[in-house]
XYZ file of N, CA and C in Angstrom:
708
model
N 0.746 -1.326 -0.167
C -0.165 -0.154 -0.184
C 0.439 1.271 -0.086
N 2.373 1.072 0.943
C 3.000 2.653 0.481
C 3.256 2.499 -0.499
N 4.179 1.462 -1.026
C 4.305 2.019 -2.839
C 3.407 2.295 -3.465
N 2.153 1.992 -3.153
C 1.031 2.699 -4.182
C 0.966 3.425 -4.057
N 0.881 4.488 -2.996
C 0.604 5.646 -2.923
C 2.060 6.492 -3.039
N 2.802 5.883 -3.057
C 4.326 6.945 -3.647
C 4.421 6.513 -5.254
N 3.532 5.520 -5.672
C 3.281 5.904 -7.368
C 2.503 6.283 -7.759
N 1.603 6.832 -6.927
C 0.039 7.920 -7.160
C -0.937 7.034 -7.994
N -0.928 5.499 -7.843
C -1.894 4.997 -8.826
C -2.117 3.664 -7.913
N -3.267 2.505 -7.985
C -3.348 1.306 -7.804
C -2.789 0.614 -8.839
N -2.772 -0.353 -8.813
C -2.737 -1.702 -9.317
C -3.602 -1.501 -10.374
N -3.482 -1.953 -11.904
C -4.469 -2.571 -12.804
C -5.124 -4.059 -12.590
N -6.135 -3.971 -12.477
C -7.195 -5.465 -11.587
C -7.797 -5.752 -13.410
N -7.666 -7.048 -13.038
C -8.217 -8.197 -14.111
C -10.175 -8.085 -14.107
N -9.940 -7.734 -15.393
C -11.294 -7.686 -15.870
C -12.104 -8.886 -15.877
N -13.273 -9.555 -15.479
C -13.404 -11.038 -15.681
C -14.148 -11.016 -16.925
N -14.391 -12.315 -17.551
C -14.969 -12.591 -19.068
C -16.393 -12.149 -18.944
N -17.374 -12.378 -17.839
C -18.848 -11.689 -18.111
C -18.685 -10.225 -18.243
N -18.034 -9.573 -17.504
C -18.019 -7.941 -17.413
C -17.316 -7.545 -19.256
N -16.462 -8.426 -19.440
C -15.548 -8.200 -20.980
C -16.939 -8.444 -21.555
N -17.739 -9.391 -21.632
C -18.661 -9.822 -22.935
C -19.984 -8.527 -23.096
N -20.434 -8.437 -21.470
C -20.841 -7.247 -21.720
C -21.130 -5.931 -22.318
N -19.726 -5.428 -21.693
C -19.006 -4.238 -22.948
C -19.123 -4.125 -24.114
N -18.329 -5.817 -24.612
C -17.670 -5.563 -25.814
C -19.699 -5.563 -26.961
N -21.030 -5.644 -26.040
C -21.812 -6.012 -26.769
C -22.242 -4.670 -27.123
N -21.494 -3.694 -26.223
C -22.229 -2.039 -26.086
C -21.030 -1.200 -26.862
N -20.335 -1.537 -27.103
C -19.189 -0.819 -27.559
C -19.633 -0.460 -29.253
N -19.135 0.616 -29.530
C -19.217 0.787 -30.706
C -18.006 1.267 -31.520
N -17.431 1.090 -32.853
C -15.860 1.003 -33.297
C -16.200 2.132 -34.283
N -15.317 3.266 -33.620
C -15.465 4.557 -34.533
C -14.461 4.508 -35.246
N -14.422 4.762 -36.319
C -13.355 4.878 -37.336
C -13.279 5.644 -38.438
N -11.794 6.344 -38.537
C -11.725 7.591 -38.634
C -10.429 7.352 -39.861
N -11.055 7.912 -41.182
C -9.728 7.680 -42.574
C -9.198 9.792 -42.578
N -7.915 8.965 -42.397
C -6.880 10.306 -42.965
C -5.993 9.826 -44.423
N -6.466 11.197 -45.018
C -5.971 10.891 -46.576
C -5.119 12.178 -46.936
N -3.611 12.362 -47.450
C -3.159 13.045 -47.722
C -2.467 12.755 -49.539
N -1.744 14.036 -49.498
C -1.552 14.087 -51.246
C -0.298 13.517 -51.125
N 0.194 12.126 -52.048
C 1.271 11.420 -51.829
C 1.584 10.679 -53.028
N 2.612 11.850 -53.548
C 3.577 11.453 -55.087
C 4.319 10.328 -55.212
N 4.682 9.906 -54.404
C 6.016 9.094 -54.700
C 5.739 7.485 -55.285
N 4.242 7.054 -54.487
C 4.558 5.889 -54.906
C 5.070 4.823 -54.418
N 5.904 5.117 -53.904
C 7.198 4.149 -52.738
C 6.744 3.480 -51.282
N 7.066 2.547 -50.778
C 6.827 1.949 -49.804
C 7.246 2.928 -48.901
N 6.864 2.810 -47.700
C 6.462 3.843 -46.456
C 7.119 2.489 -44.888
N 7.616 3.385 -43.908
C 8.061 2.696 -43.077
C 7.811 3.588 -41.753
N 8.065 2.945 -40.519
C 8.445 3.565 -39.695
C 9.717 3.976 -39.359
N 10.190 4.603 -38.613
C 11.635 5.514 -38.351
C 11.114 5.424 -37.104
N 11.274 5.159 -35.849
C 10.788 4.715 -34.394
C 12.141 4.591 -33.188
N 12.128 4.814 -32.563
C 12.586 4.270 -31.001
C 11.500 4.503 -29.673
N 12.653 3.357 -28.971
C 11.733 3.683 -27.881
C 12.111 3.549 -26.149
N 11.928 4.137 -25.709
C 12.230 4.254 -24.299
C 11.811 4.543 -23.162
N 11.784 2.970 -22.323
C 11.330 2.488 -21.007
C 11.926 2.704 -20.305
N 11.304 3.299 -19.042
C 11.794 3.463 -17.505
C 11.126 2.821 -16.474
N 11.902 1.518 -15.579
C 10.539 0.878 -14.395
C 10.702 2.332 -13.171
N 9.310 2.417 -12.767
C 9.642 3.391 -11.903
C 10.278 2.780 -10.697
N 11.323 4.333 -10.136
C 12.141 3.756 -8.997
C 12.283 3.145 -7.535
N 10.033 2.747 -7.331
C 9.587 2.682 -6.138
C 9.189 0.928 -7.207
N 8.813 0.778 -8.135
C 8.644 -0.549 -8.426
C 9.745 -1.256 -8.013
N 11.357 -0.749 -8.843
C 12.628 -1.517 -8.847
C 13.210 -1.600 -7.196
N 13.093 -0.926 -6.719
C 13.212 -1.201 -4.863
C 12.542 -1.988 -4.443
N 11.528 -2.529 -4.591
C 10.821 -3.450 -3.869
C 10.259 -4.379 -4.628
N 11.415 -4.710 -6.257
C 11.221 -5.999 -6.786
C 10.330 -5.834 -7.649
N 9.119 -5.347 -7.867
C 7.856 -5.094 -8.498
C 7.948 -5.272 -9.778
N 7.498 -6.722 -10.422
C 7.613 -7.090 -11.648
C 6.740 -5.720 -12.419
N 7.268 -5.599 -13.359
C 7.411 -4.323 -14.977
C 6.712 -5.577 -16.059
N 5.691 -5.055 -16.294
C 4.815 -5.630 -17.150
C 4.285 -4.780 -18.259
N 4.843 -3.961 -18.921
C 5.286 -2.972 -20.051
C 6.222 -4.121 -21.237
N 5.560 -3.632 -22.231
C 6.445 -3.739 -23.195
C 6.218 -3.210 -24.418
N 7.644 -2.574 -25.221
C 7.043 -2.003 -26.247
C 7.899 -2.672 -27.420
N 7.811 -2.081 -28.729
C 8.459 -2.689 -29.994
C 8.573 -1.517 -31.202
N 9.666 -1.607 -31.485
C 9.327 -1.293 -32.858
C 10.334 -1.643 -34.034
N 9.966 -1.437 -35.300
C 10.630 -2.231 -36.410
C 10.085 -0.851 -37.740
N 10.414 -1.596 -38.302
C 9.940 -1.009 -40.001
C 8.474 -0.613 -40.157
N 7.621 -1.831 -39.974
C 6.185 -1.809 -39.792
C 5.725 -2.259 -38.947
N 5.914 -1.911 -37.691
C 5.096 -1.957 -36.371
C 5.526 -1.522 -35.241
N 4.860 -0.786 -34.980
C 5.223 0.261 -33.454
C 3.748 -0.575 -32.618
N 4.514 -0.847 -31.360
C 3.288 -1.431 -30.322
C 4.221 -1.084 -28.877
N 2.714 -1.433 -28.008
C 3.006 -1.021 -26.647
C 1.851 -2.105 -26.201
N 2.374 -3.197 -24.689
C 1.133 -3.386 -24.522
C 1.310 -3.617 -22.762
N 1.078 -3.521 -21.992
C 0.627 -3.273 -20.535
C 0.037 -4.014 -19.705
N 0.986 -5.258 -19.510
C 0.431 -6.539 -18.727
C -0.492 -5.893 -17.315
N -1.220 -7.130 -17.047
C -2.337 -6.426 -15.918
C -1.251 -7.372 -14.602
N -1.281 -5.981 -13.784
C -0.824 -6.298 -12.443
C -1.493 -7.450 -11.768
N -2.373 -7.280 -11.316
C -3.160 -8.354 -10.242
C -3.200 -9.623 -10.467
N -2.588 -9.989 -11.763
C -2.309 -11.581 -12.159
C -1.595 -12.111 -10.981
N -0.536 -11.003 -10.923
C 1.181 -11.835 -9.836
C -0.150 -11.904 -8.617
N -1.162 -11.958 -8.172
C -2.042 -12.204 -7.043
C -2.405 -13.544 -7.044
N -2.723 -14.178 -8.638
C -2.833 -15.817 -8.870
C -1.433 -16.717 -9.003
N -0.435 -15.868 -8.408
C 1.237 -17.030 -9.009
C 1.785 -16.685 -9.921
N 0.693 -15.715 -10.671
C 1.467 -16.079 -12.499
C 2.371 -14.537 -13.071
N 3.495 -14.396 -13.465
C 4.035 -13.386 -14.070
C 3.475 -12.578 -15.107
N 2.794 -11.396 -14.474
C 2.353 -10.756 -15.614
C 2.962 -10.017 -16.546
N 4.251 -10.149 -16.634
C 4.768 -9.460 -18.036
C 5.128 -10.790 -19.186
N 4.543 -12.325 -18.297
C 5.213 -13.232 -19.676
C 4.108 -13.355 -20.655
N 2.803 -13.432 -20.937
C 1.716 -12.676 -21.815
C 2.143 -11.574 -22.740
N 1.955 -10.089 -21.952
C 1.900 -9.335 -22.850
C 4.025 -9.471 -23.837
N 5.234 -9.897 -23.441
C 6.176 -10.285 -23.768
C 6.170 -11.253 -25.134
N 5.260 -12.302 -24.566
C 5.399 -13.415 -25.730
C 4.491 -13.036 -26.770
N 3.240 -12.366 -26.734
C 2.434 -11.603 -27.692
C 2.892 -10.644 -28.322
N 3.567 -10.289 -28.174
C 4.496 -8.651 -28.639
C 5.550 -9.347 -29.529
N 5.970 -10.432 -29.198
C 7.362 -11.066 -30.116
C 6.253 -11.650 -31.120
N 4.912 -12.427 -31.135
C 4.763 -12.848 -31.941
C 4.084 -12.416 -32.983
N 3.401 -10.885 -32.614
C 2.903 -9.785 -33.229
C 4.326 -9.490 -34.413
N 5.048 -9.261 -33.653
C 6.559 -9.051 -34.529
C 6.883 -10.033 -35.498
N 7.313 -10.583 -35.065
C 7.062 -11.863 -36.368
C 6.420 -11.933 -37.149
N 4.812 -11.874 -37.129
C 4.459 -11.918 -38.025
C 3.840 -10.370 -39.157
N 4.559 -9.589 -38.405
C 5.084 -8.148 -38.849
C 6.042 -8.153 -40.049
N 7.207 -8.827 -39.718
C 8.309 -8.936 -40.219
C 8.079 -10.063 -41.590
N 7.171 -11.080 -41.270
C 7.250 -12.060 -42.296
C 5.542 -11.294 -43.225
N 4.716 -10.732 -43.153
C 3.959 -10.516 -43.871
C 3.539 -8.533 -44.470
N 4.669 -8.501 -44.025
C 4.739 -6.534 -44.135
C 5.671 -6.011 -44.845
N 6.742 -6.769 -44.828
C 8.240 -6.133 -45.616
C 8.324 -6.191 -46.922
N 8.023 -5.377 -47.567
C 7.713 -5.189 -49.106
C 8.810 -6.158 -50.237
N 9.799 -6.341 -49.497
C 11.061 -6.445 -50.512
C 10.948 -8.345 -50.447
N 10.050 -8.691 -49.643
C 10.227 -10.020 -49.171
C 8.918 -11.374 -50.452
N 8.465 -10.239 -51.514
C 7.617 -10.669 -52.493
C 6.595 -11.159 -51.921
N 6.189 -11.783 -53.206
C 4.619 -12.621 -53.017
C 4.459 -13.411 -52.034
N 4.015 -12.719 -50.773
C 3.589 -14.187 -50.205
C 2.583 -15.630 -50.223
N 1.968 -16.472 -50.084
C 1.261 -17.604 -50.081
C 0.188 -16.837 -49.252
N -1.060 -17.345 -50.244
C -2.653 -16.672 -49.693
C -2.511 -16.322 -48.438
N -2.350 -17.670 -47.979
C -2.831 -17.991 -46.298
C -2.317 -17.439 -45.115
N -0.434 -16.863 -45.882
C -0.025 -16.187 -45.169
C 0.420 -14.584 -45.178
N -0.453 -13.880 -46.204
C -0.305 -12.709 -46.394
C -1.271 -11.914 -45.246
N -0.838 -10.618 -45.147
C -1.127 -9.563 -44.202
C -3.049 -9.385 -44.690
N -3.605 -9.459 -44.173
C -5.534 -9.583 -43.926
C -5.880 -8.113 -42.899
N -4.923 -7.288 -42.093
C -5.695 -6.533 -41.439
C -5.082 -6.561 -40.024
N -5.297 -6.017 -39.274
C -4.760 -5.860 -37.310
C -5.537 -7.051 -36.656
N -7.006 -6.870 -36.845
C -7.725 -8.063 -36.052
C -7.082 -9.442 -36.467
N -7.180 -9.974 -37.842
C -6.508 -10.892 -37.940
C -4.967 -11.357 -37.476
N -3.950 -10.299 -37.817
C -2.253 -10.628 -37.075
C -2.344 -10.690 -35.715
N -3.555 -10.194 -34.926
C -3.514 -9.630 -33.817
C -3.797 -11.637 -33.239
N -5.033 -11.861 -33.924
C -5.419 -13.066 -33.349
C -4.643 -14.095 -33.652
N -3.630 -13.790 -34.601
C -3.101 -15.073 -35.133
C -1.763 -15.194 -34.762
N -1.120 -13.815 -33.590
C -0.757 -13.977 -32.658
C -0.364 -14.600 -31.507
N -2.365 -14.533 -31.433
C -2.097 -15.050 -29.850
C -2.891 -16.552 -29.949
N -3.347 -16.864 -30.806
C -3.136 -18.189 -30.930
C -1.437 -18.971 -31.668
N -0.866 -17.966 -31.440
C 0.491 -18.703 -31.390
C 1.503 -18.351 -30.087
N 0.841 -17.756 -29.247
C 1.283 -18.161 -27.990
C 0.969 -19.443 -26.764
N 1.514 -19.433 -26.015
C 0.870 -20.027 -24.234
C 0.596 -19.290 -23.565
N 0.879 -18.255 -23.154
C 1.779 -17.692 -21.713
C 0.316 -17.708 -20.981
N 0.154 -17.319 -19.904
C -1.299 -17.312 -19.258
C -0.909 -15.424 -18.594
N -2.509 -15.178 -18.610
C -1.969 -13.585 -18.059
C -2.605 -12.735 -18.736
N -2.949 -11.552 -18.473
C -4.457 -10.423 -19.251
C -3.121 -9.515 -19.732
N -3.426 -8.611 -20.638
C -2.777 -7.644 -20.915
C -3.554 -6.188 -21.619
N -3.550 -5.236 -21.882
C -3.836 -4.430 -23.040
C -2.549 -4.355 -24.376
N -3.711 -3.793 -24.946
C -2.397 -3.322 -26.262
C -2.570 -2.680 -27.345
N -1.917 -2.325 -27.992
C -1.937 -1.125 -28.847
C -1.083 -1.460 -29.899
N -1.148 -1.486 -30.939
C -0.545 -1.597 -32.238
C -0.477 -0.346 -33.383
N 0.512 -0.395 -33.879
C 0.103 0.722 -35.063
C 0.691 0.296 -36.516
N 0.207 -0.323 -37.222
C 0.330 -1.063 -38.460
C 0.619 -0.027 -39.690
N 2.196 -0.649 -40.267
C 2.470 0.197 -41.785
C 2.167 -0.752 -42.554
N 0.948 -0.096 -43.648
C 0.225 -1.579 -44.780
C 0.812 -0.712 -46.075
N 2.021 -1.459 -46.960
C 2.230 -0.929 -48.132
C 1.478 -1.829 -49.099
N 0.664 -2.829 -49.207
C -0.146 -3.324 -49.529
C -1.673 -2.882 -50.650
N -1.648 -1.675 -50.547
C -2.640 -1.081 -50.909
C -2.975 -0.602 -51.907
N -3.594 -0.968 -53.185
C -3.376 -0.163 -54.349
C -4.445 0.976 -54.450
N -4.204 1.951 -54.979
C -5.921 2.726 -55.633
C -5.211 3.222 -56.832
N -6.102 2.632 -57.675
C -5.885 3.072 -59.144
C -4.594 3.243 -60.112
N -4.142 1.530 -59.619
C -3.069 1.369 -60.214
C -2.059 1.922 -59.663
N -2.162 2.511 -58.504
C -1.239 3.249 -57.310
C -0.525 2.684 -56.099
N 0.465 2.893 -55.904
C 0.413 2.055 -54.067
C -0.316 3.157 -53.316
N -0.828 3.194 -52.203
C -1.331 4.104 -51.523
C -0.907 3.087 -49.980
N 0.057 3.574 -49.224
C 0.178 2.986 -48.109
C -0.649 3.598 -46.797
N -1.449 2.937 -45.930
C -2.189 3.311 -45.151
C -1.426 2.962 -43.486
N -1.495 3.446 -42.508
C -1.479 2.954 -41.422
C -3.034 2.399 -40.208
N -2.810 1.432 -40.303
C -4.080 0.869 -39.448
C -3.516 0.594 -38.064
N -4.050 1.122 -37.054
C -4.402 0.826 -35.693
C -4.998 0.072 -34.725
N -4.584 -0.962 -33.905
C -5.472 -1.836 -33.490
C -5.525 -0.919 -31.827
N -6.821 -0.642 -30.880
C -6.623 -0.697 -29.729
C -7.092 -1.520 -28.702
N -6.831 -1.744 -27.891
C -7.457 -2.476 -26.867
C -7.215 -2.384 -25.540
N -7.766 -1.622 -24.932
C -7.923 -0.796 -23.394
C -7.433 0.816 -23.534
N -6.369 0.998 -22.461
C -6.136 1.845 -22.547
C -4.477 2.846 -22.859
N -3.968 2.116 -23.700
C -2.876 2.994 -24.139
C -3.565 3.168 -25.101
N -2.533 4.609 -25.730
C -3.131 5.676 -26.074
C -2.244 5.851 -27.549
N -2.646 6.188 -28.704
C -1.460 6.800 -29.961
C -1.914 7.933 -30.394
N -1.329 9.384 -30.514
C -1.068 10.097 -30.680
C -0.591 10.479 -31.962
N -1.449 10.767 -33.420
C -1.195 11.096 -34.504
C -1.260 12.517 -34.730
N 0.420 13.592 -35.126
C 0.530 14.826 -35.488
C 0.787 14.961 -36.227
N 0.193 15.840 -36.792
C 1.310 16.445 -38.305
C 1.690 18.307 -38.069
N 2.965 18.370 -38.673
C 2.685 19.998 -39.086
C 2.153 20.678 -39.635
N 1.973 21.980 -39.417
C 0.684 22.631 -39.514
C 1.751 23.420 -40.995
N 0.725 24.483 -41.928
C 1.512 24.812 -42.875
C 2.861 25.482 -42.683
N 2.674 26.268 -41.077
C 4.013 27.243 -41.335
C 4.550 26.721 -39.642
N 5.663 27.031 -39.412
C 6.442 26.876 -37.648
C 5.745 27.280 -36.971
N 5.031 28.441 -36.877
C 3.902 29.123 -35.911
C 2.945 28.072 -35.397
N 2.756 27.589 -36.307
C 1.294 26.578 -35.987
C 1.718 25.316 -35.310
N 3.045 25.058 -35.278
C 3.257 23.532 -34.316
C 2.715 22.740 -34.687
N 3.019 21.474 -33.953
C 1.886 20.167 -34.240
C 0.237 20.253 -34.226
N -0.310 19.446 -34.800
C -1.351 19.617 -34.429
C -2.243 17.917 -34.336
N -3.179 17.650 -33.211
C -3.128 16.017 -32.979
C -4.361 16.101 -34.644
N -4.099 15.242 -34.971
C -4.902 14.903 -36.481
C -5.692 13.585 -36.113
N -5.482 12.764 -34.780
C -5.823 11.241 -35.200
C -5.711 10.731 -33.291
N -6.196 10.121 -32.851
C -5.980 10.131 -31.212
C -6.904 8.745 -31.001
N -6.234 7.545 -30.472
C -7.313 6.311 -29.976
C -8.025 6.795 -28.664
N -9.109 6.243 -28.505
C -10.504 6.455 -26.990
C -9.735 5.145 -26.058
N -9.954 6.175 -25.050
C -9.630 4.558 -23.995
C -10.432 4.084 -23.653
N -10.161 2.237 -23.706
C -11.667 1.783 -23.455
C -11.732 0.988 -22.300
N -12.052 1.726 -21.420
C -12.064 1.328 -19.663
C -13.791 0.938 -19.578
N -14.169 0.172 -18.515
C -14.871 -0.662 -18.261
C -15.173 0.012 -17.578
N -16.538 0.381 -17.251
C -17.356 1.348 -16.724
C -16.555 2.832 -15.716
N -15.612 3.405 -17.512
C -14.984 4.460 -16.994
C -13.974 4.033 -15.702
N -13.491 2.993 -15.379
C -12.986 2.905 -13.981
C -10.903 2.929 -14.657
N -10.131 3.493 -14.692
C -8.870 3.497 -14.393
C -8.133 2.620 -14.559
N -8.848 1.157 -13.405
C -8.261 0.024 -13.064
C -8.510 -0.840 -13.522
N -9.602 -0.533 -14.921
C -9.904 -2.002 -15.399
C -10.217 -1.815 -16.750
N -9.157 -1.562 -17.667
C -9.322 -1.091 -19.041
C -9.545 -2.680 -19.833
N -10.102 -2.971 -21.064
C -10.659 -3.810 -21.604
C -9.256 -4.630 -22.056
N -8.907 -6.007 -22.032
C -8.069 -6.994 -21.999
C -7.991 -8.057 -22.819
N -6.811 -8.426 -23.166
C -6.701 -9.428 -23.760
C -6.690 -10.573 -22.573
N -6.973 -11.534 -22.619
C -6.946 -12.733 -21.611
C -6.302 -13.815 -22.168
N -5.471 -14.515 -20.980
C -5.827 -15.848 -21.425
C -5.159 -16.652 -19.873
N -6.492 -16.887 -19.115
C -6.358 -17.548 -17.735
C -7.356 -18.546 -18.101
N -7.355 -19.629 -16.701
C -8.380 -20.464 -16.426
C -9.128 -20.300 -15.262
N -10.038 -21.302 -15.186
C -11.227 -21.203 -14.479
C -10.822 -20.929 -12.717
N -9.164 -21.530 -11.945
C -8.650 -21.064 -11.413
C -9.179 -19.467 -10.622
N -9.000 -18.769 -11.876
C -8.742 -17.493 -11.501
C -10.433 -16.955 -12.084
N -10.561 -16.778 -13.584
C -12.269 -16.553 -13.503
C -13.094 -18.048 -14.317
N -13.724 -18.159 -12.951
C -14.612 -19.611 -13.279
C -15.586 -19.757 -14.913
N -15.646 -18.039 -15.682
C -16.607 -17.917 -16.749
C -15.851 -18.035 -18.138
N -13.933 -18.088 -17.656
C -13.411 -17.841 -18.880
C -13.382 -18.613 -20.034
N -13.699 -18.715 -21.463
C -14.215 -19.709 -22.083
C -12.827 -19.978 -22.932
N -11.693 -20.815 -23.214
C -11.001 -21.017 -24.062
C -11.137 -22.068 -25.521
N -12.119 -21.975 -25.877
C -13.129 -22.567 -26.830
C -13.003 -21.815 -28.152
N -12.785 -22.654 -29.302
C -12.658 -21.555 -30.899
C -13.802 -20.962 -30.815
N -15.086 -21.444 -30.035
C -16.294 -20.960 -30.567
C -16.329 -19.611 -30.332
N -16.114 -19.380 -28.513
C -16.031 -18.568 -27.997
C -14.672 -17.270 -28.907
N -13.775 -17.500 -29.048
C -13.017 -16.726 -29.305
C -13.585 -16.235 -30.805
N -14.397 -16.853 -31.735
C -14.448 -16.354 -33.549
C -15.727 -15.522 -32.659
N -16.473 -15.654 -31.306
C -17.538 -14.844 -31.643
C -17.361 -13.678 -30.870
N -16.058 -13.105 -30.123
C -15.442 -12.110 -30.020
C -15.053 -11.583 -30.776
N -14.486 -12.292 -32.198
C -13.652 -11.776 -32.607
C -14.630 -10.568 -33.770
N -15.788 -11.687 -33.973
C -16.528 -10.854 -34.869
C -17.611 -9.578 -34.216
N -17.433 -9.854 -32.896
C -18.179 -8.243 -32.601
C -16.962 -7.286 -32.332
N -16.032 -7.563 -32.545
C -14.574 -6.317 -32.054
C -14.989 -6.621 -33.238
N -14.799 -6.874 -35.116
C -15.100 -6.292 -36.164
C -16.083 -5.429 -36.285
N -17.432 -5.543 -35.704
C -18.545 -4.849 -36.082
C -18.761 -3.845 -35.514
């Protein structure tokens, strides 16, 4: 408790399956499409960096840091493991680390233009199928939020390459897209940002990607049918 007061926040709580299913039923997907003149018709990539620093109080008390970041030319991502998982004897950093690695491997395999034409069943189909494939390739138990920004160079419009950025957000990590104004005096303006997905607005209860068992949540269902059902709800 003393450490929590020093950090100025409470730990992130695991959100049960029933609460998440109810909120998925009532969520609306909000889309925003941005376009600008692009003349060169060449593939684009991210030129990014990452920096993480564990809070000194966390490091001093041996607290597990479950935050994971990743940058590569085709994808940038952030995942934040749910700290309450540690109360059940699980390492909250295992799932976000394994899931992020799986996402990165798929991004490299599916999105780097120089790799040529990939087989139909392994081509990039969008951020949701990529996340689902990555999740199915992992085994770690836990729960995490996730945010991915993906550079897609596969879209052709009127026979010309039209690179696009697709963003997938589950939980309350946030991405800002800034654009320079016409003059230096205007500075940077926000042209896009994700919305925080928090259960009943509670900062400690964001929407989450989970893999747990009935010891943690008796309502959790790991069947393929349930996964497909949640997937279709997110798409709609």
